């Protein structure tokens, strides 16, 4: 019967791919989850200019790319804070934005624009990065941020009851982030 044959074929494929080694070890680390465009230290195999890179016109020829493993190899900071503003606190964890930019070869003092799947863009001034050291959170309350929710990567700031960020709005808390690019400093007038 046709259905039985199809089922047997599907089962055979699952077994073969499980023991056939078609997926190499590096691939099991997962796909690139974060791309830093126009990086001074680009990756040898930048992604193709297609999909959302093309839709949002993010140049990737000199991109530095990060898998979840790459981001996990950096030192992480934990920030316990409310998001959205005023909601119960969660414990976010991930590498510092400053360290990810440094890993891509940028000098301190680079302002950046984060782009999310939905086209949302947050421009982060270098002074804000230096002053508050936000993280690119990959986890909240001990679980990975899901793609389709706030993940895979979200910019999280140390907003607390006190201090400079206590009244901060959620504008700069970009979720669903997949790309970051440098913003040229505005030319001095006159
Ligand atoms: N990717 C993405 N991140 C985002 C936004 C968004 O629309 N898309 N909105 C920002 C703003 S203005 C707020 S108030 C919070 C919550 O946005 P939401 O209500 O659209 O979830 O997320 C921030 N981060
Ligand atoms: Mo908002």
Tab-separated table of C-alpha atoms and ligand atoms in Angstrom:
chain	number	residue	atom	x	y	z
A	1	UNK	CA	0.000	0.000	0.000
A	2	UNK	CA	1.209	3.499	-0.856
A	3	UNK	CA	0.869	4.929	2.643
A	4	UNK	CA	2.774	2.030	4.193
A	5	UNK	CA	5.602	2.474	1.656
A	6	UNK	CA	5.788	6.175	2.371
A	7	UNK	CA	5.944	5.556	6.105
A	8	UNK	CA	8.716	2.981	5.681
A	9	UNK	CA	10.655	5.387	3.446
A	10	UNK	CA	10.274	8.204	5.991
A	11	UNK	CA	11.428	5.920	8.809
A	12	UNK	CA	14.438	4.808	6.785
A	13	UNK	CA	15.395	8.444	6.155
A	14	UNK	CA	15.262	9.259	9.853
A	15	UNK	CA	17.419	6.238	10.719
A	16	UNK	CA	19.895	6.925	7.904
A	17	UNK	CA	20.329	10.577	8.756
A	18	UNK	CA	20.742	9.713	12.420
A	19	UNK	CA	23.606	7.288	11.775
A	20	UNK	CA	24.816	8.605	8.403
A	21	UNK	CA	26.586	11.672	9.790
A	22	UNK	CA	25.203	14.083	7.231
A	23	UNK	CA	25.100	16.884	9.769
A	24	UNK	CA	28.610	17.671	10.956
A	25	UNK	CA	29.499	18.581	14.519
A	26	UNK	CA	29.857	22.312	13.873
A	27	UNK	CA	26.409	22.386	12.335
A	28	UNK	CA	24.925	20.937	15.493
A	29	UNK	CA	25.967	24.174	17.223
A	30	UNK	CA	23.104	25.660	15.247
A	31	UNK	CA	22.904	28.408	12.639
A	32	UNK	CA	24.275	31.898	12.909
A	33	UNK	CA	21.943	33.777	15.254
A	34	UNK	CA	23.607	37.193	15.222
A	35	UNK	CA	25.368	39.045	12.390
A	36	UNK	CA	27.496	42.142	12.915
A	37	UNK	CA	27.751	43.983	9.599
A	38	UNK	CA	30.780	45.958	8.385
A	39	UNK	CA	33.036	44.420	11.018
A	40	UNK	CA	36.765	45.264	11.202
A	41	UNK	CA	37.341	41.539	11.872
A	42	UNK	CA	34.865	39.766	9.557
A	43	UNK	CA	34.203	36.028	9.482
A	44	UNK	CA	35.734	33.988	6.622
A	45	UNK	CA	32.320	32.819	5.427
A	46	UNK	CA	29.862	35.717	5.560
A	47	UNK	CA	26.190	34.956	4.921
A	48	UNK	CA	24.592	35.535	1.512
A	49	UNK	CA	22.867	38.846	0.907
A	50	UNK	CA	19.324	37.492	0.820
A	51	UNK	CA	16.261	37.184	2.992
A	52	UNK	CA	15.979	39.797	5.725
A	53	UNK	CA	19.510	41.077	5.093
A	54	UNK	CA	18.355	42.157	1.635
A	55	UNK	CA	14.924	43.275	2.809
A	56	UNK	CA	16.454	45.599	5.405
A	57	UNK	CA	19.532	46.418	3.273
A	58	UNK	CA	22.112	45.165	5.748
A	59	UNK	CA	25.487	44.723	3.993
A	60	UNK	CA	26.958	41.354	4.958
A	61	UNK	CA	30.099	41.012	2.819
A	62	UNK	CA	32.282	42.011	5.796
A	63	UNK	CA	30.071	40.599	8.510
A	64	UNK	CA	31.239	38.885	11.682
A	65	UNK	CA	28.794	36.109	12.495
A	66	UNK	CA	28.005	34.508	15.843
A	67	UNK	CA	26.413	31.160	16.602
A	68	UNK	CA	24.882	30.506	19.986
A	69	UNK	CA	28.121	28.746	20.901
A	70	UNK	CA	30.215	31.769	19.849
A	71	UNK	CA	28.118	34.071	22.037
A	72	UNK	CA	28.257	31.570	24.889
A	73	UNK	CA	32.058	31.586	24.765
A	74	UNK	CA	32.116	35.248	25.817
A	75	UNK	CA	31.826	36.267	29.451
A	76	UNK	CA	28.176	36.833	30.451
A	77	UNK	CA	26.523	39.403	32.664
A	78	UNK	CA	23.247	38.839	34.492
A	79	UNK	CA	20.688	41.636	34.779
A	80	UNK	CA	17.552	41.248	36.873
A	81	UNK	CA	15.029	43.796	35.651
A	82	UNK	CA	11.474	44.416	34.514
A	83	UNK	CA	10.403	44.069	30.883
A	84	UNK	CA	8.035	45.435	29.778
A	85	UNK	CA	8.563	48.380	32.165
A	86	UNK	CA	6.658	47.853	35.395
A	87	UNK	CA	6.128	44.111	34.967
A	88	UNK	CA	7.633	41.466	37.308
A	89	UNK	CA	11.390	41.195	37.129
A	90	UNK	CA	13.175	38.507	35.198
A	91	UNK	CA	16.768	37.462	35.336
A	92	UNK	CA	18.263	38.051	31.873
A	93	UNK	CA	21.672	36.684	30.911
A	94	UNK	CA	23.987	37.131	27.972
A	95	UNK	CA	27.217	38.684	26.755
A	96	UNK	CA	27.740	42.429	26.987
A	97	UNK	CA	27.015	44.330	23.770
A	98	UNK	CA	30.406	46.005	24.266
A	99	UNK	CA	32.197	42.640	24.319
A	100	UNK	CA	30.390	41.360	21.210
A	101	UNK	CA	31.361	44.531	19.336
A	102	UNK	CA	34.931	44.176	20.550
A	103	UNK	CA	34.968	40.535	19.378
A	104	UNK	CA	33.933	41.793	15.921
A	105	UNK	CA	36.895	44.168	15.955
A	106	UNK	CA	35.222	47.482	16.733
A	107	UNK	CA	36.961	50.124	18.820
A	108	UNK	CA	35.182	51.362	21.935
A	109	UNK	CA	33.104	54.381	21.054
A	110	UNK	CA	31.237	52.842	18.130
A	111	UNK	CA	27.520	53.618	18.011
A	112	UNK	CA	25.355	50.863	16.547
A	113	UNK	CA	21.934	50.119	15.102
A	114	UNK	CA	20.210	46.862	16.051
A	115	UNK	CA	17.736	45.334	13.590
A	116	UNK	CA	15.034	42.847	14.595
A	117	UNK	CA	13.041	40.360	12.506
A	118	UNK	CA	10.034	42.688	12.382
A	119	UNK	CA	12.156	45.548	11.037
A	120	UNK	CA	12.279	47.357	14.361
A	121	UNK	CA	15.517	49.300	14.694
A	122	UNK	CA	17.122	50.669	17.824
A	123	UNK	CA	20.034	53.075	17.573
A	124	UNK	CA	22.360	52.829	20.532
A	125	UNK	CA	24.773	55.652	21.185
A	126	UNK	CA	28.309	54.712	22.171
A	127	UNK	CA	27.980	56.817	25.323
A	128	UNK	CA	24.958	54.744	26.410
A	129	UNK	CA	26.916	51.537	25.878
A	130	UNK	CA	29.879	52.853	27.870
A	131	UNK	CA	27.713	54.183	30.694
A	132	UNK	CA	25.254	51.315	31.166
A	133	UNK	CA	26.859	48.248	29.572
A	134	UNK	CA	23.663	46.591	28.229
A	135	UNK	CA	23.662	42.879	27.429
A	136	UNK	CA	22.561	40.889	24.411
A	137	UNK	CA	20.386	38.548	26.440
A	138	UNK	CA	20.003	34.964	25.227
A	139	UNK	CA	18.285	33.652	28.352
A	140	UNK	CA	15.671	34.768	30.855
A	141	UNK	CA	14.936	33.007	34.145
A	142	UNK	CA	17.178	30.112	33.131
A	143	UNK	CA	15.583	29.356	29.751
A	144	UNK	CA	16.646	30.422	26.237
A	145	UNK	CA	14.668	33.327	24.761
A	146	UNK	CA	12.613	31.700	22.003
A	147	UNK	CA	12.677	32.797	18.397
A	148	UNK	CA	9.231	34.256	17.801
A	149	UNK	CA	9.166	35.572	21.356
A	150	UNK	CA	11.900	37.880	22.640
A	151	UNK	CA	14.711	35.772	21.173
A	152	UNK	CA	17.030	34.697	19.954
A	153	UNK	CA	18.717	37.862	21.196
A	154	UNK	CA	17.372	40.899	23.060
A	155	UNK	CA	19.046	44.080	24.254
A	156	UNK	CA	18.580	44.369	28.032
A	157	UNK	CA	19.535	47.337	30.212
A	158	UNK	CA	20.239	47.501	33.952
A	159	UNK	CA	17.003	49.338	34.776
A	160	UNK	CA	16.243	49.290	38.473
A	161	UNK	CA	14.281	51.192	41.067
A	162	UNK	CA	17.087	53.651	41.488
A	163	UNK	CA	19.729	55.177	39.305
A	164	UNK	CA	19.941	56.831	35.930
A	165	UNK	CA	17.815	54.271	34.077
A	166	UNK	CA	14.873	54.076	36.517
A	167	UNK	CA	12.599	56.081	34.185
A	168	UNK	CA	13.873	54.528	30.978
A	169	UNK	CA	11.208	53.559	28.409
A	170	UNK	CA	11.271	50.269	26.483
A	171	UNK	CA	12.242	51.874	23.152
A	172	UNK	CA	15.840	50.685	23.273
A	173	UNK	CA	14.969	47.163	24.473
A	174	UNK	CA	14.963	45.588	21.022
A	175	UNK	CA	13.882	41.927	20.985
A	176	UNK	CA	14.086	39.436	18.113
A	177	UNK	CA	17.432	40.946	17.117
A	178	UNK	CA	19.401	39.254	14.328
A	179	UNK	CA	21.718	41.981	13.038
A	180	UNK	CA	23.815	44.885	14.291
A	181	UNK	CA	25.693	47.453	12.243
A	182	UNK	CA	27.882	50.426	13.053
A	183	UNK	CA	26.449	53.912	12.742
A	184	UNK	CA	28.844	56.496	11.374
A	185	UNK	CA	29.429	59.402	13.672
A	186	UNK	CA	27.638	62.456	12.335
A	187	UNK	CA	29.954	64.835	10.549
A	188	UNK	CA	30.835	67.893	12.584
A	189	UNK	CA	28.959	70.942	11.362
A	190	UNK	CA	31.020	73.907	10.183
B	1	LIG	N1	11.674	43.804	17.724
B	1	LIG	C1	11.010	44.752	18.395
B	1	LIG	N2	11.484	45.145	19.584
B	1	LIG	C2	10.811	46.098	20.290
B	1	LIG	C3	9.661	46.728	19.766
B	1	LIG	C4	9.175	46.277	18.508
B	1	LIG	O1	8.147	46.737	17.985
B	1	LIG	N3	9.886	45.271	17.852
B	1	LIG	N4	9.056	47.743	20.450
B	1	LIG	C5	9.814	48.385	21.537
B	1	LIG	C6	8.908	49.151	22.366
B	1	LIG	S1	8.583	50.750	21.877
B	1	LIG	C7	8.347	48.619	23.460
B	1	LIG	S2	7.302	49.531	24.413
B	1	LIG	C8	8.662	47.245	23.859
B	1	LIG	C9	7.415	46.410	23.882
B	1	LIG	O2	6.953	46.404	22.565
B	1	LIG	P1	5.712	45.491	22.155
B	1	LIG	O3	4.577	46.026	22.969
B	1	LIG	O4	5.567	45.751	20.672
B	1	LIG	O5	6.089	44.092	22.496
B	1	LIG	O6	9.585	46.566	23.016
B	1	LIG	C10	10.539	47.338	22.382
B	1	LIG	N5	11.297	46.462	21.502
B	2	LIG	MO1	6.941	51.461	23.308
